[in-house]
Amino acid sequence: MEETKLKSAKSSVLNILKGNTMMFVLFGVMVLFEILIRVFNKGSLFAPANITNIIRQNAYVAILATGMLCCILTGGNIDLSIGSVVALVGAIAGVLVVNCKMNTPGLIAIAILICLITGTLIGAFHGFVIAYLHIPPFITTLAGMLLWRGAATLILNGQPIAPFPQPYLRLFESFIPNPSEAISEKFGEIDLFGSWVDAYTLMITAVITVLCVLAFIITEIVKRRNKIRKNYTVPSTGFFIAKLVGLSVVLLIIGQFLGRDRGFPIVLVILAVIVAAYSYFTQNTVPGRYLYAIGGNEKAARLSGVDTKKVMFFAYTNMGFISAVAALVTIARLDSAQPTAGTNYEMDAIASCFIGGASAYGGTGTVAGAVVGAIFMGVLNNGMSILGVDMNWQRVVKGTVLLAAVLFDILSKKKKSSK
């Protein structure tokens, strides 16, 4: 009896380690970078301002990774054009908002809508060619990469457009809460009020963080009860409680880091909404499960009545929409629309998905995993930049990590098939 319990406990621990491998690796890498940065007296990876920078500088990767995951799920397909779409949509936004003076809140909303529609139409074009004309995704999006990059350069005439008006920048680059602007408008210089601003920011951020943690706990409990009611297999109660406590502590720690800086970046709120929406879509809706079905076995899915063409069309149309969102975020962060914007963004998004557990063959992967992969890439970039690692060596490290992630996936599948 005792031996059976011991084996069961060992099995549970192994399952926990396998299911959360990337989280443990991410934690280990962050600790390693913190030690190295401290040793070389370069500051701290966990400085509040640096945590904010990691979020702001890598939000576009996580946003793009959510869309790229939908493409990868359909059978390991990818979209090579998203960096060029980011440049093109950014160019259109620059022309509309800056050159055409659409710089009031109402006109900015119209410009954003035009940009989102443009990105969606580009994605629909790719989806139509792939799904209905049966041109391979690699070829279609490779052509798109060249086509849309050229179009962006022509629109901008090879020159960046800057700066963007403050009403636009506030939509993507401000913080919650942000009392400094109101104080500076009323009193001018805010140095005398700095301590009050810091306390106010920390207090409001702490309240928001606690509310987010409570919402997370309630959501997870409801999901677990629904699974039990439907006779699904769920982790043990002990593991479930440990998971809730662990993730809640992580959220609280991140919240206090942000509170000690400037509060929640608006781009983090945008990212949270996108991640929550796509997590629900892929895990809890029929169209979302169709993505997994096609990746698992496209022929079987088609014979089961799934309109595989429509699903493939949706995946790439959605990718265009997500690319447009990433473009709006990117030009706000850069405060300019540039013909070179979005270079290698597709590589970062693809790497994030594979590092986060998506299968190179499709049918496996989660939005949460893709976001963890994006955070991992962001920590790698940030940590190596702080240490002053040469850009070429940074590429070597990131390429090695991506190859290791794909090899791990392939070897895991071979091990399972051999059993």
Coordinates of C-alpha atoms in Angstrom, one line a residue:
M1 CA 0.0 0.0 0.0
E2 CA 2.8 2.4 1.0
E3 CA 4.7 1.5 -2.1
T4 CA 1.7 2.3 -4.3
K5 CA 1.2 5.7 -2.6
L6 CA 4.9 6.4 -3.1
K7 CA 4.8 5.5 -6.8
S8 CA 1.7 7.7 -7.2
A9 CA 3.4 10.6 -5.5
K10 CA 6.4 10.2 -7.7
S11 CA 4.2 10.1 -10.8
S12 CA 2.4 13.3 -9.7
V13 CA 5.7 15.1 -9.2
L14 CA 7.0 14.0 -12.6
N15 CA 3.8 15.1 -14.3
I16 CA 4.0 18.5 -12.6
L17 CA 7.6 18.9 -13.8
K18 CA 6.7 17.8 -17.3
G19 CA 3.7 20.1 -17.5
N20 CA 5.6 23.1 -16.2
T21 CA 9.1 22.6 -17.6
M22 CA 9.2 26.0 -19.3
M23 CA 8.2 27.8 -16.1
F24 CA 11.0 26.2 -14.2
V25 CA 13.5 26.9 -17.0
L26 CA 12.3 30.5 -17.1
F27 CA 12.7 30.9 -13.4
G28 CA 16.2 29.3 -13.6
V29 CA 17.3 31.6 -16.4
M30 CA 16.1 34.7 -14.5
V31 CA 18.0 33.7 -11.4
L32 CA 21.1 33.0 -13.5
F33 CA 21.0 36.4 -15.2
E34 CA 20.4 38.1 -11.8
I35 CA 23.5 36.5 -10.4
L36 CA 25.6 37.3 -13.5
I37 CA 24.4 40.9 -13.6
R38 CA 25.1 41.3 -9.9
V39 CA 28.6 39.8 -10.3
F40 CA 29.5 42.2 -13.1
N41 CA 27.9 45.1 -11.2
K42 CA 25.5 45.9 -14.0
G43 CA 22.5 46.6 -11.8
S44 CA 19.6 44.2 -11.3
L45 CA 17.4 42.2 -13.6
F46 CA 14.6 42.6 -11.0
A47 CA 14.8 46.4 -10.8
P48 CA 11.2 47.7 -11.0
A49 CA 12.0 49.9 -14.0
N50 CA 13.6 47.0 -15.8
I51 CA 10.6 44.8 -15.2
T52 CA 8.4 47.5 -16.8
N53 CA 10.9 47.7 -19.7
I54 CA 10.7 44.0 -20.3
I55 CA 6.9 44.1 -20.5
R56 CA 6.9 47.2 -22.8
Q57 CA 9.7 46.1 -25.1
N58 CA 8.3 42.5 -25.6
A59 CA 4.5 43.0 -25.5
Y60 CA 4.5 42.9 -29.4
V61 CA 6.1 39.4 -29.3
A62 CA 3.4 38.0 -26.9
I63 CA 0.7 39.6 -29.0
L64 CA 2.0 38.2 -32.3
A65 CA 2.6 34.8 -30.6
T66 CA -1.1 34.4 -29.8
G67 CA -1.9 34.8 -33.5
M68 CA 1.0 32.7 -34.7
L69 CA -0.1 29.9 -32.4
C70 CA -3.4 29.6 -34.2
C71 CA -1.5 29.1 -37.5
I72 CA 0.9 26.6 -36.0
L73 CA -1.9 24.6 -34.4
T74 CA -3.3 23.9 -38.0
G75 CA -0.3 21.6 -38.7
G76 CA 2.9 23.4 -38.0
N77 CA 2.1 26.2 -40.5
I78 CA 3.7 29.6 -40.0
D79 CA 3.3 33.2 -41.2
L80 CA 6.5 34.8 -42.4
S81 CA 4.8 38.1 -43.4
I82 CA 3.8 39.5 -40.0
G83 CA 6.9 41.7 -39.6
S84 CA 6.2 43.3 -43.0
V85 CA 2.5 43.7 -42.2
V86 CA 3.5 45.5 -39.0
A87 CA 5.6 47.9 -41.1
L88 CA 2.8 48.5 -43.6
V89 CA 0.1 49.1 -41.0
G90 CA 2.5 51.3 -39.1
A91 CA 3.2 53.3 -42.2
I92 CA -0.6 53.7 -42.9
A93 CA -1.1 54.8 -39.2
G94 CA 1.8 57.3 -39.6
V95 CA 0.3 58.9 -42.8
L96 CA -3.2 59.1 -41.3
V97 CA -2.3 60.3 -37.8
V98 CA 0.7 62.5 -38.4
N99 CA 0.7 63.6 -42.1
C100 CA -3.1 63.8 -42.5
K101 CA -3.5 65.4 -39.0
M102 CA -6.0 62.8 -37.7
N103 CA -4.7 63.7 -34.2
T104 CA -7.9 64.3 -32.2
P105 CA -9.4 61.4 -30.1
G106 CA -12.3 60.8 -32.6
L107 CA -10.1 60.9 -35.7
I108 CA -7.5 58.7 -34.0
A109 CA -10.2 56.1 -33.4
I110 CA -11.1 56.2 -37.1
A111 CA -7.4 55.8 -38.1
I112 CA -7.0 52.9 -35.7
L113 CA -10.1 51.2 -37.2
I114 CA -8.7 51.7 -40.7
C115 CA -5.4 50.1 -39.6
L116 CA -7.1 47.1 -38.0
I117 CA -9.3 46.6 -41.2
T118 CA -6.2 46.8 -43.4
G119 CA -4.4 44.2 -41.4
T120 CA -7.4 41.9 -41.4
L121 CA -7.9 42.2 -45.1
I122 CA -4.2 41.3 -45.7
G123 CA -4.6 38.3 -43.5
A124 CA -7.8 37.4 -45.4
F125 CA -5.9 37.6 -48.7
H126 CA -3.3 35.2 -47.3
G127 CA -5.9 32.9 -45.9
F128 CA -7.8 32.8 -49.2
V129 CA -4.7 32.0 -51.2
I130 CA -3.7 29.3 -48.7
A131 CA -7.1 27.7 -48.0
Y132 CA -8.8 28.0 -51.4
L133 CA -6.0 28.2 -54.0
H134 CA -3.9 25.6 -52.1
I135 CA -0.7 27.6 -52.2
P136 CA 1.6 26.4 -49.4
P137 CA 1.6 28.8 -46.4
F138 CA 5.4 29.1 -46.5
I139 CA 5.3 30.4 -50.1
T140 CA 2.3 32.6 -49.7
T141 CA 3.6 34.4 -46.6
L142 CA 7.2 34.6 -48.0
A143 CA 5.7 36.5 -51.0
G144 CA 3.7 38.6 -48.5
M145 CA 6.9 39.4 -46.6
L146 CA 8.5 40.9 -49.7
L147 CA 5.3 42.5 -51.0
W148 CA 4.1 44.3 -47.8
R149 CA 7.6 45.4 -46.9
G150 CA 8.0 47.0 -50.3
A151 CA 4.6 48.7 -50.0
A152 CA 5.5 50.1 -46.6
T153 CA 8.8 51.5 -47.9
L154 CA 6.9 53.1 -50.9
I155 CA 4.3 54.7 -48.6
L156 CA 6.9 56.1 -46.3
N157 CA 9.2 57.0 -49.2
G158 CA 12.0 55.3 -47.3
Q159 CA 11.8 57.9 -44.4
P160 CA 10.3 57.5 -40.9
I161 CA 7.3 59.5 -39.8
A162 CA 7.5 61.1 -36.4
P163 CA 6.5 62.1 -33.8
F164 CA 3.0 60.9 -33.0
P165 CA 0.6 63.1 -31.1
Q166 CA 0.2 62.6 -27.3
P167 CA -3.5 61.5 -27.5
Y168 CA -2.3 58.5 -29.6
L169 CA 0.7 57.7 -27.4
R170 CA -1.5 57.7 -24.3
L171 CA -3.6 54.9 -25.8
F172 CA -0.6 52.5 -25.7
E173 CA 2.3 54.0 -23.7
S174 CA 0.6 55.5 -20.6
F175 CA 0.2 53.8 -17.2
I176 CA -2.5 52.9 -14.7
P177 CA -2.7 54.9 -12.5
N178 CA -1.0 58.0 -13.9
P179 CA -1.5 61.0 -11.6
S180 CA 1.7 62.7 -12.7
E181 CA 0.2 64.3 -15.8
A182 CA -2.8 65.8 -13.9
I183 CA -0.4 67.1 -11.2
S184 CA 2.0 68.6 -13.7
E185 CA -0.8 70.3 -15.5
K186 CA -2.1 71.9 -12.3
F187 CA 1.1 72.6 -10.4
G188 CA 3.8 72.5 -13.2
E189 CA 6.9 71.0 -11.6
I190 CA 6.0 67.8 -9.7
D191 CA 9.2 67.2 -7.7
L192 CA 7.6 68.4 -4.5
F193 CA 4.8 65.8 -5.0
G194 CA 7.0 62.9 -6.0
S195 CA 6.6 60.9 -2.7
W196 CA 2.8 61.4 -2.9
V197 CA 2.7 60.2 -6.5
D198 CA 4.9 57.1 -5.6
A199 CA 2.6 56.2 -2.7
Y200 CA -0.6 56.7 -4.7
T201 CA 0.8 54.6 -7.6
L202 CA 1.9 51.7 -5.3
M203 CA -1.5 51.7 -3.5
I204 CA -3.7 51.7 -6.6
T205 CA -1.4 49.1 -8.3
A206 CA -1.6 46.9 -5.2
V207 CA -5.4 47.0 -5.2
I208 CA -5.6 46.2 -8.9
T209 CA -3.2 43.3 -8.4
V210 CA -5.2 41.8 -5.5
L211 CA -8.4 42.0 -7.6
C212 CA -6.6 40.3 -10.5
V213 CA -5.4 37.5 -8.2
L214 CA -8.9 37.0 -6.7
A215 CA -10.4 36.9 -10.3
F216 CA -7.7 34.3 -11.3
I217 CA -8.4 32.1 -8.2
I218 CA -12.2 32.2 -8.8
T219 CA -11.8 31.4 -12.5
E220 CA -9.6 28.5 -11.8
I221 CA -11.9 27.1 -9.2
V222 CA -14.9 27.4 -11.5
K223 CA -13.0 25.7 -14.3
R224 CA -12.0 22.8 -12.0
R225 CA -15.5 22.3 -10.8
N226 CA -16.8 22.2 -14.4
K227 CA -14.2 19.6 -15.4
I228 CA -15.1 17.5 -12.4
R229 CA -18.8 17.7 -13.2
K230 CA -18.1 16.5 -16.8
N231 CA -16.0 13.6 -15.5
Y232 CA -12.7 15.0 -16.9
T233 CA -9.4 14.1 -15.2
V234 CA -8.1 16.8 -13.0
P235 CA -4.9 17.2 -10.9
S236 CA -5.0 16.4 -7.2
T237 CA -6.4 18.9 -4.8
G238 CA -2.9 19.4 -3.3
F239 CA -1.4 20.2 -6.6
F240 CA -4.2 22.5 -7.6
I241 CA -3.9 24.5 -4.3
A242 CA -0.1 24.7 -4.8
K243 CA -0.5 25.9 -8.3
L244 CA -3.0 28.6 -7.2
V245 CA -0.7 29.8 -4.4
G246 CA 2.4 29.8 -6.6
L247 CA 0.9 31.7 -9.5
S248 CA -0.9 34.1 -7.1
V249 CA 2.5 34.9 -5.4
V250 CA 4.1 35.5 -8.8
L251 CA 1.3 37.9 -9.8
L252 CA 1.6 39.8 -6.5
I253 CA 5.4 40.0 -6.9
I254 CA 5.0 41.4 -10.4
G255 CA 2.4 43.8 -9.2
Q256 CA 4.7 45.2 -6.5
F257 CA 7.5 45.7 -9.0
L258 CA 5.2 47.6 -11.3
G259 CA 3.8 49.6 -8.4
R260 CA 7.3 50.7 -7.3
D261 CA 7.8 52.0 -10.9
R262 CA 4.9 53.8 -12.7
G263 CA 2.1 51.3 -12.3
F264 CA 0.5 49.0 -14.9
P265 CA 1.5 49.8 -18.5
I266 CA -1.5 50.1 -20.7
V267 CA 0.1 47.7 -23.1
L268 CA 0.0 45.1 -20.4
V269 CA -3.7 45.6 -20.1
I270 CA -4.1 45.2 -23.9
L271 CA -2.0 42.0 -23.8
A272 CA -4.0 40.6 -20.9
V273 CA -7.3 41.1 -22.7
I274 CA -5.9 39.4 -25.9
V275 CA -4.4 36.5 -23.9
A276 CA -7.6 35.9 -22.0
A277 CA -9.8 36.1 -25.1
Y278 CA -7.6 33.8 -27.2
S279 CA -7.1 31.3 -24.3
Y280 CA -10.9 31.0 -23.9
F281 CA -11.4 30.8 -27.7
T282 CA -8.8 28.0 -28.2
Q283 CA -9.8 26.0 -25.1
N284 CA -13.5 26.5 -24.8
T285 CA -15.1 27.1 -28.2
V286 CA -15.8 24.7 -31.0
P287 CA -14.0 26.8 -33.7
G288 CA -11.0 27.0 -31.4
R289 CA -10.9 23.2 -31.0
Y290 CA -11.1 22.8 -34.7
L291 CA -7.6 24.3 -34.9
Y292 CA -6.3 21.5 -32.8
A293 CA -8.3 18.9 -34.7
I294 CA -6.8 20.0 -38.1
G295 CA -3.3 19.9 -36.6
G296 CA -3.9 16.5 -35.1
N297 CA -5.2 14.9 -38.3
E298 CA -6.5 17.1 -41.1
K299 CA -8.0 14.3 -43.1
A300 CA -9.9 12.8 -40.1
A301 CA -11.1 16.3 -39.2
R302 CA -12.5 16.8 -42.7
L303 CA -14.2 13.4 -42.7
S304 CA -15.7 14.3 -39.4
G305 CA -17.4 17.3 -41.0
V306 CA -15.0 20.1 -40.1
D307 CA -14.7 22.7 -42.9
T308 CA -10.9 22.7 -42.9
K309 CA -10.7 25.4 -45.6
K310 CA -12.7 27.8 -43.5
V311 CA -10.6 27.1 -40.4
M312 CA -7.4 27.7 -42.3
F313 CA -8.8 30.9 -43.7
F314 CA -9.7 32.1 -40.2
A315 CA -6.2 31.3 -38.8
Y316 CA -4.5 33.6 -41.3
T317 CA -7.2 36.3 -41.3
N318 CA -6.8 36.4 -37.6
M319 CA -3.0 36.6 -37.9
G320 CA -3.4 39.7 -40.1
F321 CA -5.7 41.3 -37.4
I322 CA -3.2 40.5 -34.6
S323 CA -0.3 41.9 -36.7
A324 CA -2.3 45.2 -37.0
V325 CA -2.7 45.3 -33.2
A326 CA 1.1 44.7 -32.8
A327 CA 1.8 47.5 -35.4
L328 CA -0.2 50.0 -33.4
V329 CA 1.6 49.0 -30.2
T330 CA 5.0 49.1 -31.9
I331 CA 4.7 52.6 -33.5
A332 CA 3.6 54.0 -30.1
R333 CA 6.7 52.5 -28.4
L334 CA 9.0 53.8 -31.1
D335 CA 7.0 57.1 -31.5
S336 CA 7.6 56.7 -35.2
A337 CA 6.5 54.7 -38.3
Q338 CA 9.6 53.3 -39.9
P339 CA 10.1 51.2 -43.1
T340 CA 12.4 48.9 -41.2
A341 CA 9.8 48.3 -38.4
G342 CA 8.9 44.7 -37.7
T343 CA 12.2 43.2 -38.9
N344 CA 12.5 39.7 -37.6
Y345 CA 9.3 40.0 -35.6
E346 CA 8.0 36.8 -37.3
M347 CA 11.1 34.9 -36.0
D348 CA 10.5 36.1 -32.4
A349 CA 6.8 35.0 -32.6
I350 CA 7.6 31.6 -34.0
A351 CA 10.3 31.0 -31.5
S352 CA 8.0 32.0 -28.6
C353 CA 5.4 29.5 -29.7
F354 CA 7.8 26.6 -30.0
I355 CA 9.7 27.4 -26.9
G356 CA 6.4 27.7 -25.1
G357 CA 5.5 24.1 -26.0
A358 CA 3.7 24.3 -29.4
S359 CA 4.5 21.3 -31.6
A360 CA 6.3 21.7 -34.9
Y361 CA 3.7 19.3 -36.4
G362 CA 0.7 21.2 -35.1
G363 CA -2.2 20.1 -32.8
T364 CA -0.4 20.9 -29.6
G365 CA 0.2 24.2 -27.8
T366 CA -1.5 26.8 -25.6
V367 CA -1.7 30.6 -25.6
A368 CA -0.3 30.6 -22.0
G369 CA 2.6 28.6 -23.2
A370 CA 3.3 31.0 -26.1
V371 CA 3.2 33.9 -23.7
V372 CA 5.7 32.2 -21.4
G373 CA 7.9 31.6 -24.5
A374 CA 7.6 35.3 -25.3
I375 CA 8.6 36.2 -21.7
F376 CA 11.5 33.8 -22.0
M377 CA 12.7 35.5 -25.2
G378 CA 12.3 38.9 -23.6
V379 CA 14.3 37.9 -20.5
L380 CA 17.1 36.5 -22.8
N381 CA 17.2 39.7 -24.8
N382 CA 17.1 42.0 -21.8
G383 CA 19.6 40.0 -19.7
M384 CA 22.1 39.7 -22.5
S385 CA 21.8 43.4 -23.3
I386 CA 22.4 44.4 -19.7
L387 CA 25.5 42.2 -19.6
G388 CA 26.7 43.8 -22.9
V389 CA 26.7 40.5 -24.9
D390 CA 27.5 41.1 -28.5
M391 CA 24.4 41.1 -30.8
N392 CA 25.9 38.2 -32.9
W393 CA 26.3 36.1 -29.8
Q394 CA 22.7 36.9 -28.8
R395 CA 21.5 35.5 -32.1
V396 CA 23.6 32.4 -31.5
V397 CA 22.0 31.9 -28.1
K398 CA 18.5 32.4 -29.3
G399 CA 18.9 30.1 -32.3
T400 CA 20.3 27.4 -30.0
V401 CA 17.4 27.8 -27.6
L402 CA 14.9 27.5 -30.4
L403 CA 16.6 24.4 -31.9
A404 CA 16.7 22.8 -28.4
A405 CA 12.9 23.4 -28.0
V406 CA 12.1 21.8 -31.3
L407 CA 14.4 18.9 -30.7
F408 CA 12.8 18.4 -27.3
D409 CA 9.3 18.3 -28.9
I410 CA 10.4 15.8 -31.6
L411 CA 12.2 13.5 -29.2
S412 CA 9.2 13.6 -26.8
K413 CA 6.9 12.5 -29.6
K414 CA 9.2 9.7 -30.7
K415 CA 9.4 8.5 -27.1
K416 CA 5.6 8.4 -26.8
S417 CA 5.1 6.6 -30.1
S418 CA 7.7 4.0 -29.2
K419 CA 5.7 3.0 -26.0

